[in-house]
Coordinates of C-alpha atoms and ligand atoms in Angstrom, one line a residue:
M1 CA 0.3 -0.1 -0.1
S2 CA 1.3 3.2 -0.9
T3 CA 0.1 6.7 0.7
V4 CA -0.8 9.1 -1.5
G5 CA -0.1 12.4 -0.6
P6 CA 1.8 15.6 -1.9
V7 CA 4.7 14.9 -3.4
R8 CA 6.8 16.8 -1.6
P9 CA 9.8 18.6 -3.9
P10 CA 13.4 17.8 -3.5
R11 CA 14.3 20.1 -0.9
P12 CA 17.9 21.5 -0.5
D13 CA 20.5 19.3 1.2
E14 CA 20.6 20.0 4.8
R15 CA 24.5 21.1 4.3
L16 CA 24.0 23.2 1.7
R17 CA 21.4 25.0 3.6
Q18 CA 23.6 25.6 6.4
I19 CA 26.2 27.2 4.3
I20 CA 23.9 29.3 2.8
D21 CA 22.8 30.3 6.3
R22 CA 25.9 31.0 7.7
L23 CA 26.9 33.6 4.0
A24 CA 27.5 37.0 5.0
D25 CA 25.9 37.9 2.2
G26 CA 21.7 38.0 2.0
V27 CA 20.0 35.1 -0.2
V28 CA 16.9 35.4 -0.9
V29 CA 14.7 32.6 -4.0
V30 CA 12.6 34.2 -5.8
G31 CA 9.8 32.1 -7.4
G32 CA 8.7 32.7 -11.3
D33 CA 6.1 34.6 -9.7
G34 CA 7.7 37.1 -8.0
L35 CA 7.5 35.7 -4.3
V36 CA 9.7 35.2 -2.0
R37 CA 10.5 31.6 -1.1
F38 CA 13.5 31.7 0.7
V39 CA 15.9 34.5 2.8
N40 CA 18.7 33.4 4.6
P41 CA 19.1 34.9 8.2
A42 CA 21.9 37.9 6.4
A43 CA 18.9 38.9 4.0
Q44 CA 16.5 39.3 7.1
V45 CA 19.3 41.5 8.8
L46 CA 19.8 43.7 5.2
F47 CA 15.8 43.7 5.1
G48 CA 15.7 44.6 8.8
R49 CA 12.7 41.9 8.9
G50 CA 12.1 38.3 10.0
A51 CA 11.2 35.5 8.0
A52 CA 7.8 35.4 8.5
E53 CA 7.7 39.2 6.8
L54 CA 9.1 38.5 4.2
L55 CA 8.3 35.0 2.9
G56 CA 5.1 34.3 0.5
R57 CA 5.6 38.0 -0.3
E58 CA 6.4 40.3 -3.6
F59 CA 10.2 40.2 -3.7
G60 CA 10.0 44.1 -5.5
F61 CA 13.5 44.4 -6.8
P62 CA 13.9 43.7 -10.4
T63 CA 16.0 40.4 -10.3
L64 CA 18.1 40.4 -14.1
A65 CA 19.5 37.5 -14.4
G66 CA 23.2 38.3 -14.4
E67 CA 23.6 41.7 -14.2
T68 CA 24.3 43.2 -11.1
T69 CA 22.4 46.3 -10.4
E70 CA 22.8 48.2 -7.0
I71 CA 19.4 48.7 -5.0
D72 CA 18.0 51.2 -2.2
V73 CA 16.7 49.0 0.9
V74 CA 14.4 51.2 3.6
R75 CA 14.3 49.3 7.1
P76 CA 11.3 49.9 8.9
G77 CA 11.5 52.8 11.1
G78 CA 12.6 54.6 8.1
A79 CA 16.8 53.5 8.3
T80 CA 18.2 53.3 4.7
A81 CA 20.7 50.5 3.7
A82 CA 22.8 49.8 0.5
A83 CA 23.0 46.8 -1.8
E84 CA 24.6 45.3 -4.5
L85 CA 21.9 42.7 -6.4
R86 CA 22.8 40.0 -8.5
A87 CA 20.7 37.2 -9.5
V88 CA 20.7 33.5 -11.3
E89 CA 18.2 32.0 -12.5
T90 CA 18.0 28.4 -11.2
E91 CA 14.9 26.0 -10.0
W92 CA 13.3 26.1 -6.9
E93 CA 11.4 22.9 -5.7
G94 CA 11.1 21.8 -9.5
E95 CA 10.0 25.6 -10.9
P96 CA 11.8 27.8 -12.2
A97 CA 13.7 30.4 -10.6
Y98 CA 15.9 33.3 -9.1
I99 CA 18.2 32.8 -6.5
V100 CA 19.4 36.4 -5.6
S101 CA 22.6 37.5 -3.5
L102 CA 22.5 40.5 -1.7
R103 CA 25.7 42.5 -0.3
D104 CA 25.5 45.1 1.7
V105 CA 27.5 47.8 0.4
T106 CA 26.3 50.8 2.8
D107 CA 29.1 50.9 4.2
R108 CA 31.2 51.5 1.9
R109 CA 28.9 53.7 0.0
E110 CA 29.1 56.0 2.9
A111 CA 32.7 55.9 3.0
E112 CA 32.4 56.7 -1.0
E113 CA 29.8 59.4 -0.4
R114 CA 32.4 60.8 2.9
R115 CA 35.0 61.2 0.3
R116 CA 32.9 63.1 -2.5
Q117 CA 32.1 65.4 0.0
A118 CA 35.4 65.8 1.2
E119 CA 36.7 66.6 -2.4
A120 CA 33.7 68.5 -2.7
E121 CA 35.2 70.7 0.4
Q122 CA 38.5 71.0 -0.6
A123 CA 37.7 72.1 -4.5
A124 CA 35.3 74.7 -2.9
R125 CA 38.0 76.0 -0.2
R126 CA 40.7 75.7 -3.1
D127 CA 38.1 77.8 -5.0
A128 CA 37.7 80.2 -2.5
E129 CA 41.2 80.3 -1.7
S130 CA 42.1 81.3 -5.5
E131 CA 38.8 83.5 -5.5
A132 CA 40.3 85.4 -2.8
R133 CA 44.2 86.0 -3.7
R134 CA 42.4 86.9 -7.1
A135 CA 40.3 89.3 -5.5
R136 CA 43.8 90.8 -3.8
F137 CA 45.6 90.5 -6.3
L138 CA 43.0 93.0 -8.1
S139 CA 43.0 95.5 -5.3
N140 CA 46.8 95.3 -4.9
V141 CA 46.1 96.2 -9.4
S142 CA 43.9 99.1 -8.4
S143 CA 46.1 100.8 -6.1
V144 CA 48.8 100.6 -8.0
L145 CA 47.2 102.0 -10.7
S146 CA 46.1 104.6 -8.8
S147 CA 49.1 105.7 -7.0
S148 CA 50.7 107.5 -10.3
L149 CA 50.2 108.9 -13.5
D150 CA 53.5 108.4 -15.5
Y151 CA 52.3 104.9 -16.8
H152 CA 54.9 103.3 -18.1
A153 CA 55.8 103.1 -14.3
T154 CA 52.9 101.7 -13.0
L155 CA 52.4 99.5 -15.9
S156 CA 56.2 98.0 -15.1
V157 CA 54.7 97.7 -11.2
L158 CA 52.0 96.0 -12.9
A159 CA 53.8 93.7 -15.1
K160 CA 55.6 92.4 -11.3
L161 CA 52.6 91.8 -9.7
A162 CA 51.3 90.2 -12.0
V163 CA 53.8 87.5 -11.6
P164 CA 53.5 84.8 -10.0
E165 CA 50.3 85.3 -9.3
L166 CA 48.7 85.3 -13.2
A167 CA 52.1 84.3 -14.9
D168 CA 54.9 83.0 -14.4
W169 CA 56.2 85.5 -16.8
C170 CA 54.3 88.6 -18.7
V171 CA 55.3 91.4 -20.9
I172 CA 53.0 94.4 -21.5
D173 CA 53.2 96.3 -25.4
V174 CA 51.5 99.3 -25.6
L175 CA 50.5 101.0 -28.6
E176 CA 52.0 104.2 -29.6
E177 CA 50.3 107.2 -30.6
D178 CA 52.8 106.9 -33.8
G179 CA 50.5 103.4 -33.9
R180 CA 53.1 101.5 -33.3
M181 CA 54.1 98.5 -30.7
A182 CA 56.2 99.8 -28.1
R183 CA 57.0 97.4 -24.9
V184 CA 56.9 99.2 -21.7
A185 CA 57.1 96.3 -19.7
A186 CA 58.3 92.3 -18.7
A187 CA 58.7 90.1 -15.5
H188 CA 59.7 86.9 -15.1
A189 CA 58.6 85.6 -11.5
E190 CA 62.1 83.5 -11.5
H191 CA 64.8 86.1 -10.8
E192 CA 67.5 84.5 -12.4
R193 CA 65.5 84.1 -16.4
E194 CA 65.1 88.6 -16.0
P195 CA 67.7 88.6 -18.3
L196 CA 66.7 85.9 -20.7
L197 CA 63.8 88.3 -20.6
A198 CA 65.6 91.6 -21.4
V199 CA 67.2 89.6 -24.4
L200 CA 63.9 88.7 -25.8
C201 CA 62.5 92.2 -25.5
D202 CA 65.7 93.8 -27.4
E203 CA 66.1 91.1 -29.9
F204 CA 62.8 90.5 -30.9
P205 CA 60.8 93.8 -29.9
P206 CA 57.0 93.5 -30.5
R207 CA 55.7 94.8 -34.2
M208 CA 52.3 95.8 -34.9
D209 CA 52.8 93.8 -38.5
G210 CA 54.3 90.3 -36.7
P211 CA 53.1 87.5 -36.3
S212 CA 53.3 87.8 -32.5
V213 CA 50.2 87.2 -30.2
G214 CA 50.4 90.2 -28.6
A215 CA 50.2 92.2 -32.0
Q216 CA 46.9 89.4 -32.8
A217 CA 45.2 90.4 -30.1
L218 CA 46.2 94.1 -30.3
R219 CA 45.0 94.2 -34.0
S220 CA 41.7 91.5 -33.6
G221 CA 41.0 93.6 -30.1
T222 CA 39.5 90.4 -28.5
P223 CA 41.8 88.1 -26.1
V224 CA 44.2 85.1 -27.4
Y225 CA 43.4 81.9 -25.1
V226 CA 46.3 78.8 -25.9
P227 CA 45.4 75.8 -23.4
R228 CA 47.7 74.0 -24.5
V229 CA 51.3 75.3 -26.4
S230 CA 52.1 73.0 -29.1
D231 CA 55.6 73.3 -31.2
E232 CA 54.0 74.0 -34.1
W233 CA 52.2 76.9 -32.4
L234 CA 54.8 78.7 -31.2
E235 CA 56.9 78.2 -34.5
G236 CA 53.5 80.7 -35.7
V237 CA 53.9 83.2 -33.4
T238 CA 57.4 83.6 -33.6
T239 CA 60.1 85.0 -36.1
G240 CA 62.7 81.8 -36.5
P241 CA 63.3 79.1 -34.4
E242 CA 65.7 81.8 -32.3
H243 CA 63.1 83.1 -31.5
A244 CA 61.3 80.5 -30.4
A245 CA 64.3 78.7 -28.8
L246 CA 64.1 81.8 -25.8
I247 CA 60.7 82.2 -26.0
R248 CA 60.9 78.0 -24.3
A249 CA 64.1 78.4 -22.2
L250 CA 61.6 81.4 -20.6
G251 CA 59.2 78.5 -20.5
I252 CA 56.0 78.0 -22.1
R253 CA 52.9 75.8 -21.7
S254 CA 49.9 78.0 -21.3
L255 CA 49.7 81.5 -22.8
I256 CA 46.8 84.3 -22.1
A257 CA 47.6 87.8 -24.6
V258 CA 44.4 90.5 -23.7
P259 CA 44.3 93.8 -25.1
L260 CA 44.2 96.6 -23.3
V261 CA 40.9 98.3 -24.1
A262 CA 39.5 101.6 -22.2
R263 CA 37.1 103.7 -23.2
T264 CA 36.6 101.3 -26.7
E265 CA 40.3 102.4 -27.8
T266 CA 42.4 99.8 -27.9
L267 CA 45.7 101.1 -26.1
G268 CA 48.3 97.9 -25.5
V269 CA 48.3 94.5 -24.8
A270 CA 49.1 91.8 -21.8
T271 CA 50.8 88.9 -22.8
L272 CA 50.8 86.3 -19.9
V273 CA 52.2 83.0 -20.1
G274 CA 52.1 80.3 -18.1
A275 CA 55.4 78.2 -17.9
T276 CA 54.4 75.6 -15.8
R277 CA 50.9 76.1 -15.3
G278 CA 48.0 75.7 -17.5
Y279 CA 45.7 78.4 -18.0
R280 CA 42.2 77.5 -17.9
R281 CA 39.1 79.6 -18.4
N282 CA 38.5 81.8 -14.7
D283 CA 42.4 82.4 -15.9
L284 CA 41.3 84.6 -18.7
A285 CA 38.5 86.2 -16.9
T286 CA 41.1 87.3 -14.5
A287 CA 43.5 88.7 -17.2
E288 CA 40.6 90.7 -19.1
D289 CA 40.0 92.1 -15.1
F290 CA 43.8 93.2 -15.1
A291 CA 43.8 94.1 -18.7
Q292 CA 41.0 96.7 -18.2
R293 CA 42.3 98.3 -14.7
A294 CA 45.9 98.5 -16.6
A295 CA 43.9 100.4 -19.3
L296 CA 42.2 102.2 -17.4
S297 CA 45.5 104.1 -15.9
I298 CA 47.3 104.5 -19.3
S299 CA 44.0 106.0 -20.3
N300 CA 44.1 108.5 -17.6
A301 CA 47.7 108.8 -17.2
R302 CA 47.4 110.2 -21.7
L303 CA 44.5 112.6 -20.5
Y304 CA 46.2 113.8 -17.9
A305 CA 49.2 114.5 -19.4
A306 CA 47.7 116.2 -22.3
A307 CA 46.0 118.4 -20.0
Q308 CA 48.7 119.1 -18.3
E309 CA 49.8 120.2 -22.0
A310 CA 47.2 121.7 -23.2
S311 CA 47.3 124.0 -20.2
R312 CA 50.9 124.8 -20.1
A313 CA 50.3 126.1 -23.6
K314 CA 47.3 128.3 -23.0
S315 CA 49.4 130.5 -20.0
E316 CA 52.6 130.6 -22.6
F317 CA 50.1 132.0 -25.3
L318 CA 48.8 133.9 -22.4
A319 CA 51.9 135.1 -21.3
V320 CA 53.1 135.7 -25.3
M321 CA 49.7 137.8 -26.0
S322 CA 49.9 140.3 -23.2
H323 CA 53.6 141.1 -23.6
E324 CA 52.8 141.8 -27.5
L325 CA 50.1 143.8 -26.5
R326 CA 51.5 145.9 -24.0
T327 CA 54.1 147.5 -26.9
P328 CA 51.2 148.8 -29.2
L329 CA 49.1 149.2 -26.2
N330 CA 52.5 152.1 -25.2
A331 CA 52.9 153.5 -27.9
V332 CA 48.9 154.7 -28.0
M333 CA 49.1 156.0 -24.3
G334 CA 52.9 157.8 -24.6
Y335 CA 51.6 159.2 -27.8
A336 CA 47.9 160.2 -26.3
D337 CA 50.1 162.1 -23.6
L338 CA 52.0 163.8 -26.6
L339 CA 49.6 164.9 -28.0
Q340 CA 47.8 166.0 -24.5
A341 CA 51.2 167.9 -23.4
G342 CA 50.4 170.2 -27.1
I343 CA 53.6 169.1 -28.2
G344 CA 52.5 168.1 -31.5
G345 CA 50.9 171.5 -31.9
A346 CA 47.6 173.3 -30.1
V347 CA 44.6 171.1 -28.6
S348 CA 41.1 172.2 -28.0
E349 CA 39.5 171.6 -25.2
R350 CA 37.2 169.0 -27.2
Q351 CA 40.1 167.1 -28.5
R352 CA 41.4 166.6 -25.0
G353 CA 38.2 165.2 -24.1
Y354 CA 38.5 163.0 -26.8
L355 CA 42.0 162.5 -25.9
D356 CA 41.0 161.4 -22.3
R357 CA 38.4 158.5 -23.4
I358 CA 41.7 157.3 -25.1
K359 CA 43.7 157.3 -22.3
E360 CA 40.8 155.7 -20.3
G361 CA 40.2 153.1 -22.8
A362 CA 43.8 152.4 -22.6
R363 CA 44.0 151.9 -19.0
H364 CA 41.8 149.8 -18.9
L365 CA 43.2 147.2 -21.4
E366 CA 46.5 147.8 -19.7
G367 CA 44.9 146.6 -16.4
I368 CA 43.5 143.9 -18.3
I369 CA 47.2 142.6 -19.9
D370 CA 48.5 143.2 -16.2
E371 CA 45.6 141.0 -15.1
I372 CA 46.8 138.5 -18.0
L373 CA 50.3 138.4 -17.1
A374 CA 49.4 137.8 -13.4
F375 CA 47.7 135.0 -13.9
S376 CA 50.3 133.7 -16.3
R377 CA 53.3 134.4 -14.2
M378 CA 51.4 132.7 -11.1
E379 CA 50.7 129.7 -13.1
A380 CA 54.0 129.2 -13.7
G381 CA 55.7 129.5 -10.4
Q382 CA 56.8 132.6 -11.2
E383 CA 55.1 134.7 -9.0
A384 CA 58.1 135.7 -6.2
V385 CA 57.0 136.8 -2.6
R386 CA 59.1 139.9 -1.5
A387 CA 58.5 140.4 2.2
R388 CA 59.0 143.0 4.7
R389 CA 57.3 144.1 8.4
V390 CA 54.1 146.2 6.8
D391 CA 51.1 148.2 8.3
L392 CA 48.4 147.1 6.4
R393 CA 46.7 150.4 7.0
D394 CA 49.1 151.9 5.3
V395 CA 48.2 149.4 2.3
V396 CA 44.3 149.6 2.7
R397 CA 44.8 153.4 2.9
Q398 CA 46.7 153.0 -0.9
A399 CA 43.9 150.7 -2.2
G400 CA 41.1 153.3 -1.4
D401 CA 43.7 156.1 -3.5
L402 CA 43.4 153.3 -6.2
L403 CA 39.7 152.7 -6.1
R404 CA 38.0 155.8 -4.9
P405 CA 37.6 157.3 -8.8
L406 CA 35.6 154.1 -9.6
A407 CA 33.4 154.6 -6.8
R408 CA 32.5 158.1 -7.0
Q409 CA 32.1 157.3 -11.5
K410 CA 29.0 154.9 -9.5
S411 CA 28.3 157.4 -6.9
L412 CA 29.0 154.6 -4.4
E413 CA 30.1 155.5 -0.8
L414 CA 34.2 154.8 -0.9
E415 CA 34.8 153.6 3.6
L416 CA 38.1 152.9 4.6
R417 CA 37.2 151.3 8.4
L418 CA 40.5 151.3 10.2
P419 CA 41.6 150.5 13.7
P420 CA 44.0 153.2 15.9
E421 CA 46.7 150.9 16.7
P422 CA 49.4 149.4 13.4
A423 CA 47.9 145.9 12.0
I424 CA 51.5 144.6 11.5
V425 CA 52.0 141.4 8.9
E426 CA 55.3 140.0 7.2
T427 CA 54.2 140.5 3.9
D428 CA 54.9 141.3 0.3
P429 CA 52.9 144.8 0.3
E430 CA 51.8 145.0 -3.5
K431 CA 50.9 141.9 -3.8
V432 CA 47.9 142.4 -0.7
L433 CA 47.8 145.2 -3.1
Q434 CA 47.0 143.7 -5.8
I435 CA 44.2 141.4 -4.2
L436 CA 42.8 144.3 -2.5
R437 CA 42.6 146.0 -5.9
N438 CA 41.4 142.8 -7.3
L439 CA 38.3 142.9 -4.6
G440 CA 37.4 146.0 -5.0
T441 CA 37.0 146.6 -8.3
N442 CA 34.6 143.5 -8.1
A443 CA 32.9 145.5 -5.0
I444 CA 32.2 148.1 -7.2
K445 CA 31.5 146.7 -10.3
F446 CA 28.6 144.7 -8.8
T447 CA 27.3 146.9 -6.5
D448 CA 24.5 150.0 -7.5
Q449 CA 23.4 151.6 -4.9
G450 CA 24.9 151.6 -1.4
Q451 CA 28.4 151.8 0.2
V452 CA 31.5 149.8 -0.4
R453 CA 33.9 149.5 2.9
I454 CA 37.4 148.0 3.2
E455 CA 37.7 147.7 7.1
A456 CA 40.7 145.5 9.3
L457 CA 40.3 144.0 11.9
R458 CA 42.2 141.7 14.3
D459 CA 41.4 138.1 14.7
H460 CA 43.8 136.2 16.1
P461 CA 46.3 135.1 15.4
H462 CA 45.5 136.4 11.9
H463 CA 44.7 140.0 10.6
L464 CA 42.0 140.2 8.7
L465 CA 41.2 142.5 5.5
R466 CA 37.7 143.0 4.6
I467 CA 35.8 144.1 1.4
V468 CA 31.9 145.1 1.9
D469 CA 29.6 145.5 -0.6
T470 CA 25.8 145.9 -0.5
G471 CA 25.6 144.7 -4.2
I472 CA 24.0 141.6 -6.1
G473 CA 25.4 138.9 -3.7
I474 CA 26.8 135.7 -5.3
R475 CA 24.4 132.5 -4.8
R476 CA 25.2 129.2 -3.2
E477 CA 25.9 127.7 -5.9
H478 CA 28.7 130.2 -7.8
R479 CA 30.3 130.8 -4.6
E480 CA 33.1 128.5 -5.3
R481 CA 33.2 128.5 -9.3
I482 CA 34.1 132.3 -9.5
F483 CA 37.5 131.7 -7.8
E484 CA 38.2 129.4 -11.0
P485 CA 40.0 131.3 -13.7
F486 CA 38.0 133.0 -16.6
W487 CA 35.1 132.1 -14.9
Q488 CA 31.8 134.6 -14.6
V489 CA 28.6 134.8 -13.4
E490 CA 26.4 134.7 -16.1
Q491 CA 24.3 138.2 -16.2
S492 CA 21.8 139.9 -18.9
N493 CA 24.9 143.4 -18.2
R494 CA 28.2 141.2 -18.5
R495 CA 29.0 143.7 -21.6
E496 CA 28.8 146.8 -19.4
V497 CA 30.9 145.0 -16.2
G498 CA 33.2 143.8 -18.7
G499 CA 35.8 142.1 -16.5
T500 CA 38.3 138.6 -17.5
G501 CA 36.7 136.4 -15.1
L502 CA 40.5 136.3 -13.8
G503 CA 40.7 138.9 -10.7
L504 CA 39.6 136.6 -7.9
A505 CA 41.3 133.4 -9.7
V506 CA 45.1 135.4 -9.1
A507 CA 43.7 137.7 -5.8
R508 CA 43.0 133.9 -4.0
R509 CA 46.6 132.2 -5.4
L510 CA 47.9 135.6 -4.1
A511 CA 46.3 135.0 -0.6
E512 CA 47.5 131.5 -0.9
L513 CA 51.1 132.1 -1.8
L514 CA 51.5 134.8 1.3
G515 CA 49.7 132.1 3.2
G516 CA 46.9 133.6 4.0
R517 CA 43.3 133.0 2.8
L518 CA 40.8 134.4 0.7
T519 CA 36.7 133.7 1.8
L520 CA 33.7 135.0 1.0
E521 CA 30.0 134.9 2.7
S522 CA 27.3 136.5 0.9
A523 CA 23.9 137.6 0.6
P524 CA 22.3 137.3 -3.0
G525 CA 20.1 140.5 -3.4
R526 CA 21.9 142.0 -0.8
G527 CA 25.7 142.2 -1.0
S528 CA 29.0 139.8 -0.8
T529 CA 31.5 140.3 2.0
F530 CA 35.6 139.2 1.0
T531 CA 37.8 138.3 3.7
L532 CA 41.6 138.4 3.6
A533 CA 43.2 136.3 6.7
L534 CA 47.2 137.0 7.1
P535 CA 49.2 135.6 9.7
A536 CA 50.0 138.3 12.2
A537 CA 53.7 139.0 12.4
D538 CA 53.1 139.8 16.5
N539 CA 51.8 136.5 16.9
P540 CA 54.7 134.3 18.4
E541 CA 53.5 131.2 16.7
N542 CA 54.6 132.9 13.3
G543 CA 58.0 134.1 14.1
G544 CA 56.6 137.3 15.1
D545 CA 57.9 139.9 17.6
P546 CA 55.2 140.6 19.9
S547 CA 57.1 144.3 20.7
A548 CA 56.2 145.4 17.5
Ligands
ADP1 P1 35.8 139.4 -13.3 O1 35.5 140.8 -12.3 O2 37.2 139.8 -14.2 O3 34.5 138.7 -14.0 P2 36.6 137.5 -10.9 O4 37.1 136.6 -11.2 O5 37.0 138.9 -10.0 O6 36.3 138.1 -12.7 O7 35.2 137.9 -10.9 C1 34.6 136.7 -11.0 C2 33.1 136.7 -11.0 O8 32.6 136.8 -9.9 C3 32.3 137.8 -11.7 O9 32.5 138.6 -13.3 C4 31.3 137.8 -11.0 O10 30.4 137.1 -11.8 C5 31.4 137.2 -9.8 N1 31.7 138.4 -9.1 C6 33.0 139.1 -8.2 N2 32.7 139.9 -7.2 C7 32.0 139.8 -7.2 C8 31.2 140.7 -5.9 N3 31.8 141.7 -5.4 N4 29.8 140.3 -5.9 C9 28.7 139.8 -7.1 N5 29.6 139.1 -8.0 C10 30.9 139.1 -7.9

């Protein structure tokens, strides 16, 4: 008799089972229907679930035979693990199935992650450091640039600054005003190679029509960037084997040539060479920044030089012109005097009147010429101070004598307000007189009613001279500008009042020349007060004699 029961499929043999159970790797058997048939203890640990929870359930991971995949396992409670999964087709209890082996790679993966993070941190730190260095470098560049207007000197400092920060060696060429290229700076990070660099500059000076990268960048106005220099390339940008050999001796691996462009004008080119370093894209950005700053310095220096030259030419012209005007003017005045004296024959009353008008006009012209001469002398630094002990009251009285006729013509009162005691100053009285005359003439010119007053007063440690008028006054926004040469306030009666616009410029410079100060207070419509402060001679601080 045979017992008919369910046919039990053969189970893996017990020894094999024991081996599988002790394996460090997880082993799962998945049936053709995707349900779990068997799990060893290592797999239970990996999934964080017991056999009861796993058996008969959906396995849920891909089981492609022969392929290794990495899977993420989420354990109950949320902890995660990573495993490497490998599946093999087999039979299990007579049915097709997969044996899936699972290796826990959580630790390895974490280690990898940590390494990646460390690397990223390191790279970030490197980037930050290089960014900080770059910023420091560029700020050094800026301070060098603002410290000098001599751009040749500035550019050689810049070249020195560029090595080794930005290049192992570099040269800077400028485009001269005659259209030629001129090398103005060169520097090598290795001191011993500087002589070699000097030879390169002497023997192979850059030419606008030459093959050099500098000339290329200059002609095109765009940077040349060569990450890796080849022999072939070097041949193309040199004038011959000797030239190339010299450059090789200086060291060349990578190169950037950036044109120096300011205000749309290409002024020169900086060629930066990496002997050992290879330039990358962000080096190009730094180089362009560097070039832009250098260009601005050249441009500023040139503008400044041009302005200086123009100003010098103007002063020279004024000086020459004033002299030339004086000679014929002297003739006009001299012959008018002769006529008036009756030396050329009898002169009628009417003719005498005309001669007065001629002389008046001539004196006016003379005044203007003197003003221009004084100004150009001062611009040229030729004005000398002849100082002596002076009682300012005497100078004020002299100024009063000069100005009284002008005041009378406009029916203005001219008052001198002087202290009873002497106002002693160690100064050049001619210059003080000229200041008073300029200020007094203005005061009368710009006052139609009331009074012009000159007063001397003490304001320790100074003596003050004040010219006070009750005229049109000066608006706040004009109070500094009126001291500029040739500057005048726009006004409707400009033609009547005339003037050169030099009076105040001369007065202020003379005041400074005398160690004093000229200041202004004014109320538009009510009048102005100009104050000249001069150091008192009886003030011990000024080295004077208190008993004087
Ligand atoms: P100028 O008198 O030859 O024009 P100045 O340098 O002496 O040149 O003066 C410059 C300008 O300042 C004058 O044109 C005038 O507009 C203004 N100014 C000078 N002094 C006075 C004043 N006392 N009152 C009003 N405006 C004045």
